[in-house]
Amino acid sequence: MDLHIVIDPAQPRGEQLLRQLRGLIRSGRLATGAQLPPTRLLAEQLGLARQTVAEAYERLTLEQLIEARRGRGSFVRALPAAEPETPPVAPPRFASAARIAAFEQLPVPLLRFVDNPLARFDFVGGSPDPALFPHEDWRRHLHAAQRQLGQGSAHASPGGLPALREAIAEHVAYARGVRCSPADVIVTQGAQQAFDLLVRVLVGPGEVAAVESPGYPPVQALLQAQGARIAPVPVDDEGLVTDALPAGARLVYTTPAHQFPLGVAMSAARRRALLAWASREGTVIIEDDYDSEFRFEGQPRDSLQGLDGEGRVAFVGSFSKTLAPSLRLGYVIAPPALREALLNARHLTDVHGPLLLQSALARFMQEGAYRRHLRRCMAEYARRRERLMAGFAGPLAPWLRLLPAEAGFHQAALFKPGLAMDAPQLAALARRVDVGLYPLQVFAPEHNGLLMGFGRVTPEGIDAAIARMADLLS
Amino acid sequence: MDLHIVIDPAQPRGEQLLRQLRGLIRSGRLATGAQLPPTRLLAEQLGLARQTVAEAYERLTLEQLIEARRGRGSFVRALPAAEPETPPVAPPRFASAARIAAFEQLPVPLLRFVDNPLARFDFVGGSPDPALFPHEDWRRHLHAAQRQLGQGSAHASPGGLPALREAIAEHVAYARGVRCSPADVIVTQGAQQAFDLLVRVLVGPGEVAAVESPGYPPVQALLQAQGARIAPVPVDDEGLVTDALPAGARLVYTTPAHQFPLGVAMSAARRRALLAWASREGTVIIEDDYDSEFRFEGQPRDSLQGLDGEGRVAFVGSFSKTLAPSLRLGYVIAPPALREALLNARHLTDVHGPLLLQSALARFMQEGAYRRHLRRCMAEYARRRERLMAGFAGPLAPWLRLLPAEAGFHQAALFKPGLAMDAPQLAALARRVDVGLYPLQVFAPEHNGLLMGFGRVTPEGIDAAIARMADLLS
């Protein structure tokens, strides 16, 4: 007997074999009472391991489609009651239909834009250069962490490994003027999880949350999912316009070091006004410090958290911009009064993160490799920033104005008024010459400009891309 | 000048140096105009790297506490305005105070009991034996994954790496009779994150969610945090009592293969009744299949998901029981109608999990190492289960009755009526003779019995511990 079975070696083999055997039996091509080939024979015929065939037979036996007769082989049994092979046409009815639909309609796909580089010269924001990743150092610390950790089955604290919490506390005190102890640090799965925990603990449905406008879409989507009333607050060249803050907000989300997306830094006066307002209103301030470890000019500005004498600023940081987003490591420095609530929320969400990566990062930081890496990145991004600024001051000056930014690895550029082309048109054209541009309109419809990330373009690439942009515009 | 600075080599050094220098300046012991020692000198004196001292000086310069005078050294500046050094006495006022308190009071600490082994013979539930972890195989696949993945900066799908989704789809089809394609698989940070995503997408505040009673506390705590109305449904020796299901539930959480904590399997009649009820009510069924890859006897029972013709069962599995909880890897097989909503919820929660571990696990599964590992664990846990059953049928028979379980690595034992000792008393006594016992009352106050996990006790250990328990009881 020669069964008609075709195995695609690029797909899981056992599953293909099982599916086709099932099909042959259910369709009747292998009729009741028919004998299946011995496992060794079928394995040879299909180029499979004998174990794979044996496991498929075992499975079909469990499904009561075949039976083993001792010393004689495997035989097809009488067919069980028909089972639907195709999914139902009408989707099932759910009591939660409205809620499911609300989650389906969240503006999430917008945020998936870094999945694939868009072009050879890709000015995507928020993405570090993979070529700068410290592979050798990282691999060494990862392997050491693996050897030491083994895979004990113990759960750990939802706040993360003590060694990593200590290293982060030291880093933010040093680099960002944050006042904290290791106990205040909660290691998170990237900054996004920190925002999620804070939103859960602070905002119920119908309650007010203030955000910067234009601002960071993932936080707005989170608040929308939670049913919060979102109060957008404008941003000008001193950052968040504190006079426009709403009453009764449970939280305010802000990016004082490097406003997302416009890039401006919040002035000292606005910082004081924001802290005073939050104290009057009983509001928690979420300070998103996503990429301000890269500081290029201006007087160093410490974090809002460092200015806060009351314990109402939650400082959120990330290793996605300084190392790699695929590590999924970030943190929140929790105000003491929120710490237990946030740890409980983290415990309920996913208990804690994988220990191996936490342990590797702790070693990497403790041994100074993180600071060395930051210095190296800093020097490289400073070169890129200079090329970008030169390009906007030179070839692109007739059309676009670069907004100032002291820190971070993107800057915003606004079209000068009265031009025939707008940012989405330019972006569409630029893709044809292999330049990836990102209109600011994604973040706020009233802004006609571009978000110019320089994390993924070399200095030479920036020069080349700017020449191409200038060609398109003229 | 000899600065009084003491460095504890076991603590982060730069931070200690910085803190003490700051203190010396702020307290006036290093007065305005005083010169600091050259970095090389202070580094030698304290046994630090010169770079550490230089960084501390750089930081103090940024804080405007010292200034560098070219060619002469670093000097203490006039003191800036006083800064509060101690945290405020009264905690700050928060508009979200009630919500924060609710999160603080969630019954989460209960769930942290596996942090430390309680005793030499520890019958903790839900914890696999770390000694069975396949270190060599895992390390090999992890290193290969690291080499291949590098640390590209790309984000990935919130559903997880395609290779892992494919391997999981094949595994659950084969091992648990689940009907799915790789696109239905969402890789999660342990099973807990799968529950969290499902609860978010399905249940709003005030809406009804049904759970087994006694049941799994983390899911109840999640529902409580979400503000759901929790409807406890009793369990008998056929599993969930389907006649007692409430009206209008958005979801029902159940453990049909191996009820948590009692261990019984849901009967075929109850499975059909549950599916019919859910179809009438528009309810989503969460099938928690946490440890039933370990099946020891009885007719194989496929998953509820495999019986469901409508697409209303979300099947949740975990690698915490079969490999190690520190990996934080689980999955949900999403009904097609929930898939997009769940992916969006995952994206908002933490974007996706770390790619390295997903890639390592995909390789580990694809190459057959996972099945080999399961077979090895299965044989070992079967031996332990036999010893446990022998002990309860023998020395412990006068006092305790073991409830039947076909699968999983714990069984529940109930005290026989009319005894002088109850389970918490026995547990307290047993700790003194190095036996860790867990009263069922943690899960339901009306149950006088024990949860006997055999994941962390060897067969010989089980015999020894049972002898000690019998001694205590007689």
PDB file of N, CA and C in Angstrom, chain A residues 12 15 55 59 93 95-96 99 103-104 133 151 153 170 174 177 179 189 192-193 196 200 202 226 250 280 282 299 312 325-326 328 338 344 348-350 352 354 357 371 375 456, chain B residues 12 15 55 59 64 84 93 95-96 99-100 103-104 133 151 153 170 174 177 189 192-193 196 200 202 226 250 280 282 312 325-326 328 338 344 348-350 352 354 357 371 375 456:
ATOM      1  N   PRO A  12       6.269  21.972  10.068  1.00  0.00           N
ATOM      2  CA  PRO A  12       6.350  20.931  11.090  1.00  0.00           C
ATOM      3  C   PRO A  12       5.869  19.599  10.511  1.00  0.00           C
ATOM      4  N   GLU A  15       2.984  17.216  12.380  1.00  0.00           N
ATOM      5  CA  GLU A  15       1.638  17.775  12.265  1.00  0.00           C
ATOM      6  C   GLU A  15       1.094  17.541  10.848  1.00  0.00           C
ATOM      7  N   GLU A  55       4.563   8.465  16.705  1.00  0.00           N
ATOM      8  CA  GLU A  55       3.787   9.418  17.497  1.00  0.00           C
ATOM      9  C   GLU A  55       2.468   9.762  16.800  1.00  0.00           C
ATOM     10  N   ARG A  59      -1.209   9.053  18.316  1.00  0.00           N
ATOM     11  CA  ARG A  59      -2.209  10.102  18.389  1.00  0.00           C
ATOM     12  C   ARG A  59      -3.529   9.655  17.745  1.00  0.00           C
ATOM     13  N   ARG A  93     -21.781  34.411  19.051  1.00  0.00           N
ATOM     14  CA  ARG A  93     -22.314  35.574  19.755  1.00  0.00           C
ATOM     15  C   ARG A  93     -21.602  35.660  21.104  1.00  0.00           C
ATOM     16  N   ALA A  95     -21.438  37.822  24.866  1.00  0.00           N
ATOM     17  CA  ALA A  95     -21.997  38.846  25.762  1.00  0.00           C
ATOM     18  C   ALA A  95     -21.065  40.055  25.821  1.00  0.00           C
ATOM     19  N   SER A  96     -19.765  39.836  25.617  1.00  0.00           N
ATOM     20  CA  SER A  96     -18.778  40.927  25.687  1.00  0.00           C
ATOM     21  C   SER A  96     -18.530  41.590  24.334  1.00  0.00           C
ATOM     22  N   ARG A  99     -17.265  45.245  24.137  1.00  0.00           N
ATOM     23  CA  ARG A  99     -15.934  45.429  24.688  1.00  0.00           C
ATOM     24  C   ARG A  99     -14.868  44.865  23.740  1.00  0.00           C
ATOM     25  N   PHE A 103     -11.731  46.948  21.825  1.00  0.00           N
ATOM     26  CA  PHE A 103     -10.309  46.581  21.794  1.00  0.00           C
ATOM     27  C   PHE A 103      -9.819  46.396  20.357  1.00  0.00           C
ATOM     28  N   GLU A 104     -10.695  45.829  19.514  1.00  0.00           N
ATOM     29  CA  GLU A 104     -10.298  45.658  18.116  1.00  0.00           C
ATOM     30  C   GLU A 104     -10.033  46.990  17.443  1.00  0.00           C
ATOM     31  N   PHE A 133      24.775  47.911  18.840  1.00  0.00           N
ATOM     32  CA  PHE A 133      24.531  46.999  19.960  1.00  0.00           C
ATOM     33  C   PHE A 133      25.841  46.300  20.362  1.00  0.00           C
ATOM     34  N   GLN A 151      18.248  27.215  35.610  1.00  0.00           N
ATOM     35  CA  GLN A 151      16.846  27.589  35.485  1.00  0.00           C
ATOM     36  C   GLN A 151      16.122  27.076  36.704  1.00  0.00           C
ATOM     37  N   SER A 153      13.505  26.812  39.550  1.00  0.00           N
ATOM     38  CA  SER A 153      12.096  27.012  39.259  1.00  0.00           C
ATOM     39  C   SER A 153      11.483  28.099  40.127  1.00  0.00           C
ATOM     40  N   GLU A 170      21.243  53.136  40.901  1.00  0.00           N
ATOM     41  CA  GLU A 170      22.505  53.864  40.825  1.00  0.00           C
ATOM     42  C   GLU A 170      22.583  54.655  39.512  1.00  0.00           C
ATOM     43  N   TYR A 174      22.698  58.778  39.129  1.00  0.00           N
ATOM     44  CA  TYR A 174      23.881  59.369  38.525  1.00  0.00           C
ATOM     45  C   TYR A 174      23.536  60.130  37.257  1.00  0.00           C
ATOM     46  N   GLY A 177      19.694  62.396  37.926  1.00  0.00           N
ATOM     47  CA  GLY A 177      19.351  63.133  39.132  1.00  0.00           C
ATOM     48  C   GLY A 177      18.083  62.637  39.802  1.00  0.00           C
ATOM     49  N   ARG A 179      16.057  60.708  42.631  1.00  0.00           N
ATOM     50  CA  ARG A 179      16.317  60.345  44.025  1.00  0.00           C
ATOM     51  C   ARG A 179      15.539  59.079  44.352  1.00  0.00           C
ATOM     52  N   GLN A 189       8.549  45.309  31.540  1.00  0.00           N
ATOM     53  CA  GLN A 189       8.757  44.787  30.186  1.00  0.00           C
ATOM     54  C   GLN A 189       8.705  45.986  29.227  1.00  0.00           C
ATOM     55  N   GLN A 192       6.427  50.559  28.115  1.00  0.00           N
ATOM     56  CA  GLN A 192       4.985  50.416  27.919  1.00  0.00           C
ATOM     57  C   GLN A 192       4.335  49.706  29.110  1.00  0.00           C
ATOM     58  N   GLN A 193       4.975  48.701  29.649  1.00  0.00           N
ATOM     59  CA  GLN A 193       4.374  48.026  30.797  1.00  0.00           C
ATOM     60  C   GLN A 193       4.336  48.944  32.024  1.00  0.00           C
ATOM     61  N   ASP A 196       1.324  50.962  31.587  1.00  0.00           N
ATOM     62  CA  ASP A 196       0.140  50.140  31.806  1.00  0.00           C
ATOM     63  C   ASP A 196      -0.132  49.967  33.293  1.00  0.00           C
ATOM     64  N   ARG A 200      -3.478  51.473  35.235  1.00  0.00           N
ATOM     65  CA  ARG A 200      -4.391  50.584  35.962  1.00  0.00           C
ATOM     66  C   ARG A 200      -4.612  51.005  37.394  1.00  0.00           C
ATOM     67  N   LEU A 202      -4.089  53.932  38.705  1.00  0.00           N
ATOM     68  CA  LEU A 202      -4.471  55.321  38.958  1.00  0.00           C
ATOM     69  C   LEU A 202      -5.793  55.751  38.331  1.00  0.00           C
ATOM     70  N   GLN A 226      -8.762  51.797  28.896  1.00  0.00           N
ATOM     71  CA  GLN A 226      -9.188  51.784  30.298  1.00  0.00           C
ATOM     72  C   GLN A 226     -10.486  52.570  30.495  1.00  0.00           C
ATOM     73  N   ARG A 250      -6.381  62.412  37.364  1.00  0.00           N
ATOM     74  CA  ARG A 250      -5.755  61.387  38.198  1.00  0.00           C
ATOM     75  C   ARG A 250      -4.271  61.269  37.878  1.00  0.00           C
ATOM     76  N   ARG A 280      -1.588  70.545  44.185  1.00  0.00           N
ATOM     77  CA  ARG A 280      -2.938  71.069  44.466  1.00  0.00           C
ATOM     78  C   ARG A 280      -4.017  70.067  44.089  1.00  0.00           C
ATOM     79  N   GLY A 282      -3.724  66.749  43.560  1.00  0.00           N
ATOM     80  CA  GLY A 282      -3.554  65.352  43.972  1.00  0.00           C
ATOM     81  C   GLY A 282      -3.257  64.432  42.789  1.00  0.00           C
ATOM     82  N   GLN A 299      22.329  73.367  29.366  1.00  0.00           N
ATOM     83  CA  GLN A 299      22.638  73.106  30.755  1.00  0.00           C
ATOM     84  C   GLN A 299      21.983  71.770  31.126  1.00  0.00           C
ATOM     85  N   ARG A 312       5.385  62.436  44.147  1.00  0.00           N
ATOM     86  CA  ARG A 312       4.240  62.247  43.259  1.00  0.00           C
ATOM     87  C   ARG A 312       4.649  62.110  41.789  1.00  0.00           C
ATOM     88  N   PRO A 325      15.119  47.263  21.647  1.00  0.00           N
ATOM     89  CA  PRO A 325      13.734  47.018  22.083  1.00  0.00           C
ATOM     90  C   PRO A 325      13.417  45.528  22.239  1.00  0.00           C
ATOM     91  N   SER A 326      14.163  44.656  21.538  1.00  0.00           N
ATOM     92  CA  SER A 326      13.831  43.233  21.635  1.00  0.00           C
ATOM     93  C   SER A 326      14.141  42.666  23.011  1.00  0.00           C
ATOM     94  N   ARG A 328      13.109  44.025  25.740  1.00  0.00           N
ATOM     95  CA  ARG A 328      11.908  44.306  26.522  1.00  0.00           C
ATOM     96  C   ARG A 328      12.259  44.611  27.974  1.00  0.00           C
ATOM     97  N   LEU A 338       2.968  54.607  45.996  1.00  0.00           N
ATOM     98  CA  LEU A 338       2.363  53.778  44.933  1.00  0.00           C
ATOM     99  C   LEU A 338       3.010  52.404  44.820  1.00  0.00           C
ATOM    100  N   ASN A 344       1.661  44.866  43.253  1.00  0.00           N
ATOM    101  CA  ASN A 344       0.510  43.958  43.155  1.00  0.00           C
ATOM    102  C   ASN A 344      -0.023  43.905  41.724  1.00  0.00           C
ATOM    103  N   LEU A 348      -0.207  40.561  39.292  1.00  0.00           N
ATOM    104  CA  LEU A 348      -1.415  40.066  38.626  1.00  0.00           C
ATOM    105  C   LEU A 348      -1.266  40.025  37.120  1.00  0.00           C
ATOM    106  N   THR A 349      -0.488  40.959  36.582  1.00  0.00           N
ATOM    107  CA  THR A 349      -0.361  41.071  35.137  1.00  0.00           C
ATOM    108  C   THR A 349       0.413  39.899  34.552  1.00  0.00           C
ATOM    109  N   ASP A 350       1.580  39.624  35.114  1.00  0.00           N
ATOM    110  CA  ASP A 350       2.417  38.555  34.547  1.00  0.00           C
ATOM    111  C   ASP A 350       3.426  38.015  35.551  1.00  0.00           C
ATOM    112  N   HIS A 352       6.214  38.315  36.976  1.00  0.00           N
ATOM    113  CA  HIS A 352       7.463  39.063  36.839  1.00  0.00           C
ATOM    114  C   HIS A 352       8.047  38.710  35.479  1.00  0.00           C
ATOM    115  N   PRO A 354      11.252  37.561  32.699  1.00  0.00           N
ATOM    116  CA  PRO A 354      12.232  36.473  32.654  1.00  0.00           C
ATOM    117  C   PRO A 354      13.504  36.868  33.404  1.00  0.00           C
ATOM    118  N   LEU A 357      17.389  37.590  31.431  1.00  0.00           N
ATOM    119  CA  LEU A 357      17.760  38.869  30.839  1.00  0.00           C
ATOM    120  C   LEU A 357      18.008  39.910  31.922  1.00  0.00           C
ATOM    121  N   ARG A 371      27.793  51.948  30.819  1.00  0.00           N
ATOM    122  CA  ARG A 371      28.279  53.327  30.665  1.00  0.00           C
ATOM    123  C   ARG A 371      29.204  53.456  29.466  1.00  0.00           C
ATOM    124  N   ARG A 375      28.506  55.948  26.265  1.00  0.00           N
ATOM    125  CA  ARG A 375      29.458  56.955  25.762  1.00  0.00           C
ATOM    126  C   ARG A 375      29.720  56.763  24.271  1.00  0.00           C
ATOM    127  N   ARG A 456      18.864  55.310  13.006  1.00  0.00           N
ATOM    128  CA  ARG A 456      19.146  54.229  12.055  1.00  0.00           C
ATOM    129  C   ARG A 456      19.776  54.687  10.755  1.00  0.00           C
TER     130      ARG A 456
ATOM    131  N   PRO B  12      27.407  49.303  45.044  1.00  0.00           N
ATOM    132  CA  PRO B  12      27.842  50.083  43.880  1.00  0.00           C
ATOM    133  C   PRO B  12      28.770  51.212  44.334  1.00  0.00           C
ATOM    134  N   GLU B  15      28.213  55.227  43.211  1.00  0.00           N
ATOM    135  CA  GLU B  15      27.090  55.837  43.911  1.00  0.00           C
ATOM    136  C   GLU B  15      27.473  56.165  45.355  1.00  0.00           C
ATOM    137  N   GLU B  55      34.019  60.344  37.101  1.00  0.00           N
ATOM    138  CA  GLU B  55      32.584  60.445  36.837  1.00  0.00           C
ATOM    139  C   GLU B  55      31.850  61.105  37.998  1.00  0.00           C
ATOM    140  N   ARG B  59      29.753  64.551  37.761  1.00  0.00           N
ATOM    141  CA  ARG B  59      28.375  64.639  38.251  1.00  0.00           C
ATOM    142  C   ARG B  59      28.211  65.810  39.228  1.00  0.00           C
ATOM    143  N   GLN B  64      26.402  71.513  40.167  1.00  0.00           N
ATOM    144  CA  GLN B  64      26.874  72.834  40.592  1.00  0.00           C
ATOM    145  C   GLN B  64      27.379  72.839  42.026  1.00  0.00           C
ATOM    146  N   PRO B  84      15.603  69.623  50.438  1.00  0.00           N
ATOM    147  CA  PRO B  84      15.205  68.708  51.509  1.00  0.00           C
ATOM    148  C   PRO B  84      15.950  67.387  51.344  1.00  0.00           C
ATOM    149  N   ARG B  93      -1.180  63.495  49.084  1.00  0.00           N
ATOM    150  CA  ARG B  93      -2.591  63.248  48.820  1.00  0.00           C
ATOM    151  C   ARG B  93      -2.734  62.892  47.344  1.00  0.00           C
ATOM    152  N   ALA B  95      -5.599  62.023  44.178  1.00  0.00           N
ATOM    153  CA  ALA B  95      -6.988  61.921  43.727  1.00  0.00           C
ATOM    154  C   ALA B  95      -7.382  60.453  43.553  1.00  0.00           C
ATOM    155  N   SER B  96      -6.407  59.592  43.236  1.00  0.00           N
ATOM    156  CA  SER B  96      -6.684  58.162  43.006  1.00  0.00           C
ATOM    157  C   SER B  96      -6.565  57.328  44.281  1.00  0.00           C
ATOM    158  N   ARG B  99      -8.492  53.988  44.622  1.00  0.00           N
ATOM    159  CA  ARG B  99      -8.068  52.960  43.670  1.00  0.00           C
ATOM    160  C   ARG B  99      -6.708  52.377  44.067  1.00  0.00           C
ATOM    161  N   ILE B 100      -5.803  53.247  44.481  1.00  0.00           N
ATOM    162  CA  ILE B 100      -4.485  52.783  44.923  1.00  0.00           C
ATOM    163  C   ILE B 100      -4.650  51.814  46.099  1.00  0.00           C
ATOM    164  N   PHE B 103      -5.806  48.384  45.079  1.00  0.00           N
ATOM    165  CA  PHE B 103      -4.717  47.553  44.539  1.00  0.00           C
ATOM    166  C   PHE B 103      -3.794  47.060  45.651  1.00  0.00           C
ATOM    167  N   GLU B 104      -3.565  47.931  46.640  1.00  0.00           N
ATOM    168  CA  GLU B 104      -2.710  47.510  47.766  1.00  0.00           C
ATOM    169  C   GLU B 104      -3.323  46.333  48.507  1.00  0.00           C
ATOM    170  N   PHE B 133      15.243  20.123  35.043  1.00  0.00           N
ATOM    171  CA  PHE B 133      15.387  21.077  33.932  1.00  0.00           C
ATOM    172  C   PHE B 133      16.505  20.613  32.987  1.00  0.00           C
ATOM    173  N   GLN B 151      20.989  41.174  18.410  1.00  0.00           N
ATOM    174  CA  GLN B 151      19.968  41.957  19.092  1.00  0.00           C
ATOM    175  C   GLN B 151      19.523  43.027  18.138  1.00  0.00           C
ATOM    176  N   SER B 153      17.219  45.633  16.389  1.00  0.00           N
ATOM    177  CA  SER B 153      16.373  46.515  17.181  1.00  0.00           C
ATOM    178  C   SER B 153      14.914  46.413  16.783  1.00  0.00           C
ATOM    179  N   GLU B 170       1.531  23.074  16.866  1.00  0.00           N
ATOM    180  CA  GLU B 170       1.733  21.650  16.612  1.00  0.00           C
ATOM    181  C   GLU B 170       1.658  20.862  17.922  1.00  0.00           C
ATOM    182  N   TYR B 174      -1.223  18.032  18.917  1.00  0.00           N
ATOM    183  CA  TYR B 174      -0.781  16.671  19.142  1.00  0.00           C
ATOM    184  C   TYR B 174      -1.087  16.210  20.569  1.00  0.00           C
ATOM    185  N   GLY B 177      -5.163  17.727  21.731  1.00  0.00           N
ATOM    186  CA  GLY B 177      -6.336  17.702  20.870  1.00  0.00           C
ATOM    187  C   GLY B 177      -6.938  19.075  20.616  1.00  0.00           C
ATOM    188  N   GLN B 189       3.474  35.989  28.657  1.00  0.00           N
ATOM    189  CA  GLN B 189       4.462  35.942  29.745  1.00  0.00           C
ATOM    190  C   GLN B 189       3.885  35.046  30.842  1.00  0.00           C
ATOM    191  N   GLN B 192      -0.420  33.598  33.444  1.00  0.00           N
ATOM    192  CA  GLN B 192      -1.063  34.727  34.116  1.00  0.00           C
ATOM    193  C   GLN B 192      -1.331  35.870  33.131  1.00  0.00           C
ATOM    194  N   GLN B 193      -0.410  36.128  32.231  1.00  0.00           N
ATOM    195  CA  GLN B 193      -0.659  37.204  31.274  1.00  0.00           C
ATOM    196  C   GLN B 193      -1.792  36.842  30.313  1.00  0.00           C
ATOM    197  N   ASP B 196      -4.848  37.705  32.130  1.00  0.00           N
ATOM    198  CA  ASP B 196      -4.983  39.153  32.215  1.00  0.00           C
ATOM    199  C   ASP B 196      -5.532  39.732  30.914  1.00  0.00           C
ATOM    200  N   ARG B 200      -9.241  41.562  30.562  1.00  0.00           N
ATOM    201  CA  ARG B 200      -9.358  42.929  30.047  1.00  0.00           C
ATOM    202  C   ARG B 200     -10.309  43.057  28.880  1.00  0.00           C
ATOM    203  N   LEU B 202     -12.649  41.002  27.982  1.00  0.00           N
ATOM    204  CA  LEU B 202     -13.986  40.429  28.129  1.00  0.00           C
ATOM    205  C   LEU B 202     -14.830  41.032  29.236  1.00  0.00           C
ATOM    206  N   GLN B 226     -10.228  44.234  38.319  1.00  0.00           N
ATOM    207  CA  GLN B 226     -10.962  44.782  37.179  1.00  0.00           C
ATOM    208  C   GLN B 226     -12.344  45.273  37.601  1.00  0.00           C
ATOM    209  N   ARG B 250     -19.784  36.987  31.452  1.00  0.00           N
ATOM    210  CA  ARG B 250     -18.962  37.330  30.298  1.00  0.00           C
ATOM    211  C   ARG B 250     -17.915  36.248  30.049  1.00  0.00           C
ATOM    212  N   ARG B 280     -25.520  29.298  24.860  1.00  0.00           N
ATOM    213  CA  ARG B 280     -26.775  30.013  25.162  1.00  0.00           C
ATOM    214  C   ARG B 280     -26.506  31.400  25.720  1.00  0.00           C
ATOM    215  N   GLY B 282     -23.674  33.255  25.568  1.00  0.00           N
ATOM    216  CA  GLY B 282     -22.685  34.116  24.892  1.00  0.00           C
ATOM    217  C   GLY B 282     -21.421  34.280  25.718  1.00  0.00           C
ATOM    218  N   ARG B 312     -15.529  29.361  21.061  1.00  0.00           N
ATOM    219  CA  ARG B 312     -15.730  30.191  22.252  1.00  0.00           C
ATOM    220  C   ARG B 312     -14.883  29.722  23.430  1.00  0.00           C
ATOM    221  N   PRO B 325       9.246  28.198  35.746  1.00  0.00           N
ATOM    222  CA  PRO B 325       8.497  29.462  35.782  1.00  0.00           C
ATOM    223  C   PRO B 325       9.372  30.683  35.508  1.00  0.00           C
ATOM    224  N   SER B 326      10.685  30.576  35.751  1.00  0.00           N
ATOM    225  CA  SER B 326      11.532  31.751  35.543  1.00  0.00           C
ATOM    226  C   SER B 326      11.647  32.120  34.064  1.00  0.00           C
ATOM    227  N   ARG B 328       9.076  32.462  32.172  1.00  0.00           N
ATOM    228  CA  ARG B 328       7.900  33.300  31.921  1.00  0.00           C
ATOM    229  C   ARG B 328       7.359  33.086  30.507  1.00  0.00           C
ATOM    230  N   LEU B 338     -11.722  36.547  18.920  1.00  0.00           N
ATOM    231  CA  LEU B 338     -11.072  37.351  19.961  1.00  0.00           C
ATOM    232  C   LEU B 338      -9.642  37.744  19.598  1.00  0.00           C
ATOM    233  N   ASN B 344      -4.249  43.367  20.263  1.00  0.00           N
ATOM    234  CA  ASN B 344      -4.190  44.790  20.603  1.00  0.00           C
ATOM    235  C   ASN B 344      -3.947  44.975  22.100  1.00  0.00           C
ATOM    236  N   LEU B 348      -0.703  46.881  23.846  1.00  0.00           N
ATOM    237  CA  LEU B 348      -0.784  47.987  24.803  1.00  0.00           C
ATOM    238  C   LEU B 348      -0.135  47.638  26.130  1.00  0.00           C
ATOM    239  N   THR B 349      -0.192  46.374  26.497  1.00  0.00           N
ATOM    240  CA  THR B 349       0.305  45.961  27.802  1.00  0.00           C
ATOM    241  C   THR B 349       1.827  46.038  27.872  1.00  0.00           C
ATOM    242  N   ASP B 350       2.492  45.448  26.893  1.00  0.00           N
ATOM    243  CA  ASP B 350       3.961  45.424  26.938  1.00  0.00           C
ATOM    244  C   ASP B 350       4.572  45.171  25.559  1.00  0.00           C
ATOM    245  N   HIS B 352       5.420  43.169  23.320  1.00  0.00           N
ATOM    246  CA  HIS B 352       5.627  41.732  23.121  1.00  0.00           C
ATOM    247  C   HIS B 352       6.700  41.300  24.103  1.00  0.00           C
ATOM    248  N   PRO B 354      10.366  39.204  25.331  1.00  0.00           N
ATOM    249  CA  PRO B 354      11.740  39.167  24.843  1.00  0.00           C
ATOM    250  C   PRO B 354      11.903  38.087  23.780  1.00  0.00           C
ATOM    251  N   LEU B 357      14.270  34.402  24.336  1.00  0.00           N
ATOM    252  CA  LEU B 357      13.741  33.191  24.964  1.00  0.00           C
ATOM    253  C   LEU B 357      12.723  32.516  24.055  1.00  0.00           C
ATOM    254  N   ARG B 371       9.700  17.269  23.622  1.00  0.00           N
ATOM    255  CA  ARG B 371       9.002  15.980  23.823  1.00  0.00           C
ATOM    256  C   ARG B 371       9.839  15.009  24.619  1.00  0.00           C
ATOM    257  N   ARG B 375       8.736  13.392  28.231  1.00  0.00           N
ATOM    258  CA  ARG B 375       8.706  11.949  28.525  1.00  0.00           C
ATOM    259  C   ARG B 375       9.521  11.626  29.767  1.00  0.00           C
ATOM    260  N   ARG B 456       8.472  18.771  43.729  1.00  0.00           N
ATOM    261  CA  ARG B 456       9.774  19.100  44.322  1.00  0.00           C
ATOM    262  C   ARG B 456      10.255  18.109  45.372  1.00  0.00           C
TER     263      ARG B 456
END
